[in-house]
PDB file of C-alpha atoms in Angstrom:
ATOM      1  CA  UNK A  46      33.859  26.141 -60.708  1.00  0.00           C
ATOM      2  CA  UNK A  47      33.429  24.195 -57.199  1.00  0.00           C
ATOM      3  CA  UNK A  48      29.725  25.303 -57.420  1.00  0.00           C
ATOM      4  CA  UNK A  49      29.736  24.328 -60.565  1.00  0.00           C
ATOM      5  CA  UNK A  50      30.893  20.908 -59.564  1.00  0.00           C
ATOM      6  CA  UNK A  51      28.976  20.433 -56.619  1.00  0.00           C
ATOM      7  CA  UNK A  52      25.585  21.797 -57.934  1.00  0.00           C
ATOM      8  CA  UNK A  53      25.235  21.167 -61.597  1.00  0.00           C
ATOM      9  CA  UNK A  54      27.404  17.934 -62.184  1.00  0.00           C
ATOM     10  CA  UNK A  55      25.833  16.836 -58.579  1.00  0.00           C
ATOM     11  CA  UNK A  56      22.462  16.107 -60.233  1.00  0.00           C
ATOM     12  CA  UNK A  57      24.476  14.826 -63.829  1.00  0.00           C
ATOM     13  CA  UNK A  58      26.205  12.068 -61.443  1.00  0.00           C
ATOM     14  CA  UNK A  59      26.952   8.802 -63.572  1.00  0.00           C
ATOM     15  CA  UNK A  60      27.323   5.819 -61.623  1.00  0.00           C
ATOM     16  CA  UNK A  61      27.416   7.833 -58.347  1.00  0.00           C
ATOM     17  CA  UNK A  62      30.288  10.098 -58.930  1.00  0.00           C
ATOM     18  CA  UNK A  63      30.889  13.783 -61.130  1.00  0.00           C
ATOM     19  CA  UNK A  64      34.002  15.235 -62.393  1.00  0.00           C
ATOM     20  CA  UNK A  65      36.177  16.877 -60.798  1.00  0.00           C
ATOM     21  CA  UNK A  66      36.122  20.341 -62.240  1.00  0.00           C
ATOM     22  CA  UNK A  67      38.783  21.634 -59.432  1.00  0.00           C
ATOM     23  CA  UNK A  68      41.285  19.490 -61.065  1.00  0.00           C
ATOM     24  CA  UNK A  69      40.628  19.873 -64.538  1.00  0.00           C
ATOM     25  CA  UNK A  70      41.161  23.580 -63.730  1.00  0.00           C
ATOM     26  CA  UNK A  71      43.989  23.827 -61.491  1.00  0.00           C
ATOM     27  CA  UNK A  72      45.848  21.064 -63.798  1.00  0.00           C
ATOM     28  CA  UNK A  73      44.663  23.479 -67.020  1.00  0.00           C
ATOM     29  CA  UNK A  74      46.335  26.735 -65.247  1.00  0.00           C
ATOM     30  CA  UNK A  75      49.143  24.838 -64.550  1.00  0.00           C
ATOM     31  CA  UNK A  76      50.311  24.261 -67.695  1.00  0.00           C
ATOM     32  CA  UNK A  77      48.984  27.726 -69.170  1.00  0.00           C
ATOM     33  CA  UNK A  78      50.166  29.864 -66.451  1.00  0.00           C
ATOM     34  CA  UNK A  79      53.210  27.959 -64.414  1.00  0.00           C
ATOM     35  CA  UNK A  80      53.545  26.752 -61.179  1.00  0.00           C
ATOM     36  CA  UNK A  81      53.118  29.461 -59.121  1.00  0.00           C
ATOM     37  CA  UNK A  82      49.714  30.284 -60.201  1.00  0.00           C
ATOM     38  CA  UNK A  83      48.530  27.318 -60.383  1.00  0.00           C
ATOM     39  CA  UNK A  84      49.472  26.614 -56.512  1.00  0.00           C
ATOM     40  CA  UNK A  85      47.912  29.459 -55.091  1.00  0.00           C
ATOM     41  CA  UNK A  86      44.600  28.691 -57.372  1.00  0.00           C
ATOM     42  CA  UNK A  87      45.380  25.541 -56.362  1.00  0.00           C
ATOM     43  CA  UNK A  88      45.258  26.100 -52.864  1.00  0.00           C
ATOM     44  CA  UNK A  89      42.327  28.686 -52.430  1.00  0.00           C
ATOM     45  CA  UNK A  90      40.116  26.887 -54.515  1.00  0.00           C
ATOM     46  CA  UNK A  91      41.149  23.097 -52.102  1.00  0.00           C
ATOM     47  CA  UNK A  92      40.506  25.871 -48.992  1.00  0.00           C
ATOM     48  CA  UNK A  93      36.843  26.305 -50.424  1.00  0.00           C
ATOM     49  CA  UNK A  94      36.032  23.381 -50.868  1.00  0.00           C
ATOM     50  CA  UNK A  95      37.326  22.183 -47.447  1.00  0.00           C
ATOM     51  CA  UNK A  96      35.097  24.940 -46.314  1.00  0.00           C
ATOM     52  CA  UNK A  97      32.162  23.852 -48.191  1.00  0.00           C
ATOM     53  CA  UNK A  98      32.256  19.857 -48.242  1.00  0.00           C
ATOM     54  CA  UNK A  99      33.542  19.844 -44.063  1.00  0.00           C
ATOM     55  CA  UNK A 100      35.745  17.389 -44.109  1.00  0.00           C
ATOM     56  CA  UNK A 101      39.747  18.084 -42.868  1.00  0.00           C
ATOM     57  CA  UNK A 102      40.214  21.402 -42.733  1.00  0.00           C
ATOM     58  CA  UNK A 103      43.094  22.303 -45.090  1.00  0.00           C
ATOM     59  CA  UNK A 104      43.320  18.520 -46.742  1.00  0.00           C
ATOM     60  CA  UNK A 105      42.508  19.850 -50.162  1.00  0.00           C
ATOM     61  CA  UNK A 106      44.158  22.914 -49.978  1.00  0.00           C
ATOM     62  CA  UNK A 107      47.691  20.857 -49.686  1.00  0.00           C
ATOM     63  CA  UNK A 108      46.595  18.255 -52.009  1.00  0.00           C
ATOM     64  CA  UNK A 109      44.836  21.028 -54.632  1.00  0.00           C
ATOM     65  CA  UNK A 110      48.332  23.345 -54.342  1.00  0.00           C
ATOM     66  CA  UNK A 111      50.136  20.886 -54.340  1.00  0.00           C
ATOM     67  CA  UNK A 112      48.848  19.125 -57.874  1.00  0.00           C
ATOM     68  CA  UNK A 113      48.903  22.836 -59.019  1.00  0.00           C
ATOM     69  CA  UNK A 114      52.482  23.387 -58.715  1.00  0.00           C
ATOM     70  CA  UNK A 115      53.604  19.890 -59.796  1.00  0.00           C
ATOM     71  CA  UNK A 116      50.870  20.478 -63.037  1.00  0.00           C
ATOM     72  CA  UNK A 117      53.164  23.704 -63.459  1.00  0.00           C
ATOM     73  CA  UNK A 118      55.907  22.024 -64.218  1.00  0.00           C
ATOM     74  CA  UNK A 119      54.815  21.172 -67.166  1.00  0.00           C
ATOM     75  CA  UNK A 120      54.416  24.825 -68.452  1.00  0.00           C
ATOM     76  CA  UNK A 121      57.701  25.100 -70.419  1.00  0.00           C
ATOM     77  CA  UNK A 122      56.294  21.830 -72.106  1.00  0.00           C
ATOM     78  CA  UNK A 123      52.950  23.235 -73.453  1.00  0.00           C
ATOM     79  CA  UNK A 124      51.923  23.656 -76.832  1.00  0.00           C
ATOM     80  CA  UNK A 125      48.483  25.051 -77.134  1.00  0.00           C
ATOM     81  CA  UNK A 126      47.744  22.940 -80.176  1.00  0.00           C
ATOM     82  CA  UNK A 127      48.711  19.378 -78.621  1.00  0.00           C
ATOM     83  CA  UNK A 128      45.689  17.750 -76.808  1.00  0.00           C
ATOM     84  CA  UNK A 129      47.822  14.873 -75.608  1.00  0.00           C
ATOM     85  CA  UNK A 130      50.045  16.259 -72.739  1.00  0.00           C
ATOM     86  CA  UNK A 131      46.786  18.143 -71.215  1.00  0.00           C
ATOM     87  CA  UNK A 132      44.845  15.014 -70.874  1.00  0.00           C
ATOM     88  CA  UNK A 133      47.737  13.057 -69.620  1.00  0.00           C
ATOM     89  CA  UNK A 134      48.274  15.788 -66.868  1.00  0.00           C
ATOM     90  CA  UNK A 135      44.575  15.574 -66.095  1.00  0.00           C
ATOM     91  CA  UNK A 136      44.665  11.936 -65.751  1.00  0.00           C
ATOM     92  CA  UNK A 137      47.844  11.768 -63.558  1.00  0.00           C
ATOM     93  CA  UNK A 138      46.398  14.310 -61.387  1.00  0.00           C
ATOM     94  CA  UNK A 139      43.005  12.917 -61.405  1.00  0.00           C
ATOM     95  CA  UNK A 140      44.518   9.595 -60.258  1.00  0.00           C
ATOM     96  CA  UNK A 141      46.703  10.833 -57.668  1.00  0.00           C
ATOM     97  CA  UNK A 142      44.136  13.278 -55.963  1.00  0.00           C
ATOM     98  CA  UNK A 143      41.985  10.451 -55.744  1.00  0.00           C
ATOM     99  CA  UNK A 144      44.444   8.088 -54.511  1.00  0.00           C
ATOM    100  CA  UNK A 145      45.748  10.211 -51.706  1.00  0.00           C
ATOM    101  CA  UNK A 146      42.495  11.201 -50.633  1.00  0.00           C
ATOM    102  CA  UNK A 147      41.550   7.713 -50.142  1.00  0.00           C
ATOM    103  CA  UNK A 148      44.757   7.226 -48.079  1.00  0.00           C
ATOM    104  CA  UNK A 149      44.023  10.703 -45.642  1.00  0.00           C
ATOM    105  CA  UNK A 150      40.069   9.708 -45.631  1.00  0.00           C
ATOM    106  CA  UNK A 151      39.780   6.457 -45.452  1.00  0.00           C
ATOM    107  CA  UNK A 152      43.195   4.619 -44.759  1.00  0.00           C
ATOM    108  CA  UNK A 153      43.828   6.264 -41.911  1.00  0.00           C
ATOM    109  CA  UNK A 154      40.572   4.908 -40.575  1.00  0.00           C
ATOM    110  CA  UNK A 155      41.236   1.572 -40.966  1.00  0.00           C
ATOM    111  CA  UNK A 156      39.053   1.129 -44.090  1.00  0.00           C
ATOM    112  CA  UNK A 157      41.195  -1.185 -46.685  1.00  0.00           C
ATOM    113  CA  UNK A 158      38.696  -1.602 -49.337  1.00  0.00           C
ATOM    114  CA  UNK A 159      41.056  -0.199 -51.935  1.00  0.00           C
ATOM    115  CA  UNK A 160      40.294  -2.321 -54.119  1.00  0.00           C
ATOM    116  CA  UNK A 161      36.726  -1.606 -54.195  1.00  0.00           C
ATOM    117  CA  UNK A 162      37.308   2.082 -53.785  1.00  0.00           C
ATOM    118  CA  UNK A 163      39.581   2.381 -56.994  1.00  0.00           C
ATOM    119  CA  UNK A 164      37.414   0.265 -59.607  1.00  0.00           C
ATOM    120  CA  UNK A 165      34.006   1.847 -57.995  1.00  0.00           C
ATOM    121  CA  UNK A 166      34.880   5.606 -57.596  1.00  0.00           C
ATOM    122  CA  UNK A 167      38.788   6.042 -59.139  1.00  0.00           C
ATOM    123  CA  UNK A 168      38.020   4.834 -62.411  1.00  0.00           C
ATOM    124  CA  UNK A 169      34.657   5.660 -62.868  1.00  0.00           C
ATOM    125  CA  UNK A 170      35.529   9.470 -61.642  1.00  0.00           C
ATOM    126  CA  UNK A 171      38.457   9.386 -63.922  1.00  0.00           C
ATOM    127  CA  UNK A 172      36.309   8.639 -67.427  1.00  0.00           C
ATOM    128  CA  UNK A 173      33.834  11.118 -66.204  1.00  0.00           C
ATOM    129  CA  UNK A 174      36.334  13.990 -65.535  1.00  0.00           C
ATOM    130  CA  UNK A 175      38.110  13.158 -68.727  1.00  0.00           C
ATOM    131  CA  UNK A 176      34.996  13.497 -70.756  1.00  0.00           C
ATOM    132  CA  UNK A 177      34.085  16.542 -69.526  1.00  0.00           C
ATOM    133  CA  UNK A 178      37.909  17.766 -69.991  1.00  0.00           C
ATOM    134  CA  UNK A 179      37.915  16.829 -73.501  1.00  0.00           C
ATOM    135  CA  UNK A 180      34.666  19.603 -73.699  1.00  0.00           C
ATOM    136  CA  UNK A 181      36.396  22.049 -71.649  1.00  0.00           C
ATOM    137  CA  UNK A 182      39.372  22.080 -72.669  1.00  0.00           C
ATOM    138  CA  UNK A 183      38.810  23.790 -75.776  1.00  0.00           C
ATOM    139  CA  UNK A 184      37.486  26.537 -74.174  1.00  0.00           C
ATOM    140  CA  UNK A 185      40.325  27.126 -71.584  1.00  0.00           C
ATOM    141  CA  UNK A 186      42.306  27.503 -74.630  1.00  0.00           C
ATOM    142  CA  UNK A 187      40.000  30.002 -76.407  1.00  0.00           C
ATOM    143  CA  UNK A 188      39.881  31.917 -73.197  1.00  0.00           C
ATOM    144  CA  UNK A 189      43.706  31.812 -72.824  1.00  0.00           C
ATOM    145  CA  UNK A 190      44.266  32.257 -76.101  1.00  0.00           C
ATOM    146  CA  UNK A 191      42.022  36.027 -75.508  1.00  0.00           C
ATOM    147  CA  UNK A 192      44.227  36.721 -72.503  1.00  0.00           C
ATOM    148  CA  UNK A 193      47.166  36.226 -73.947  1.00  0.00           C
ATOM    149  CA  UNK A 194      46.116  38.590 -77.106  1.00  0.00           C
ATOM    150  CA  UNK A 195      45.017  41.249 -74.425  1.00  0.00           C
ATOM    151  CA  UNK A 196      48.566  41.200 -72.765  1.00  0.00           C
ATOM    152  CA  UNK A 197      50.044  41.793 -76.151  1.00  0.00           C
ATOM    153  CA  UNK A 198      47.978  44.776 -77.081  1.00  0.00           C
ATOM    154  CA  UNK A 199      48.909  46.059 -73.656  1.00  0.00           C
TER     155      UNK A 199
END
């Protein structure tokens, strides 16, 4: 997925910014699998990409588990069949990743263009990942949906 994100939707950028796959994902296996999943995905795959994208080392992993175990919470609340509550997760984590990555990145270096940063990147990163949820999404579900039928037959 983060290669995914990085390589592929790199070079489908739309107005300077690409989905963010990580989230879609992490906020998907949240409600699917529960909290505890979700965190540790949530965490290894924020690890990575701290790895990859060298910025402060372990930043995403907090933020990435973190989103995954509040997404989790929402697990008891999932109905396969209702599009609604998935999106609105997505967007709520969407917003806050980007939010409080703007606060640890920026903020903290005395850059207060939040303004600017939020109708320029937020939003425009938000309809982008949302499109590409409402695509994806589907197949999470098919692919959970096979998972789920192989732990039956088991």
């Amino acid at each position: 997925i983060f290669v995914l994100q990085t390589a592929v939707f790199g070079r489908l950028s739309v107005l300077g910014v690409i989905p963010n796959l990580l989230v879609i994902l992490i906020a998907v296996t949240g409600f699917m699998q529960g909290d505890k999943t979700a965190l540790v995905m949530g965490f290894f795959l924020g690890l990575l990409a701290d790895i990859f994208t060298f910025r402060i080392l372990g930043l995403q992993a907090l933020l990435l588990g973190t989103l995954g175990y509040i997404t989790g919470q929402f697990h008891n609340t999932f109905y396969p069949e209702d599009f609604k509550l998935p999106l609105l997760v997505i967007t709520g984590s969407d917003l806050g990743y980007s939010v409080l990555m703007y606060f640890f990145t920026y903020l903290f270096r005395a850059r207060f263009a939040f303004g600017y940063y939020f109708l320029n990147i937020c939003l425009p990163e938000l309809a982008y990942t949302l499109a590409v949820a409402l695509v994806l999404y589907p197949l999470f579900l098919l692919l959970y949906r096979f998972v789920l039928r192989e732990r039956v037959k088991d």
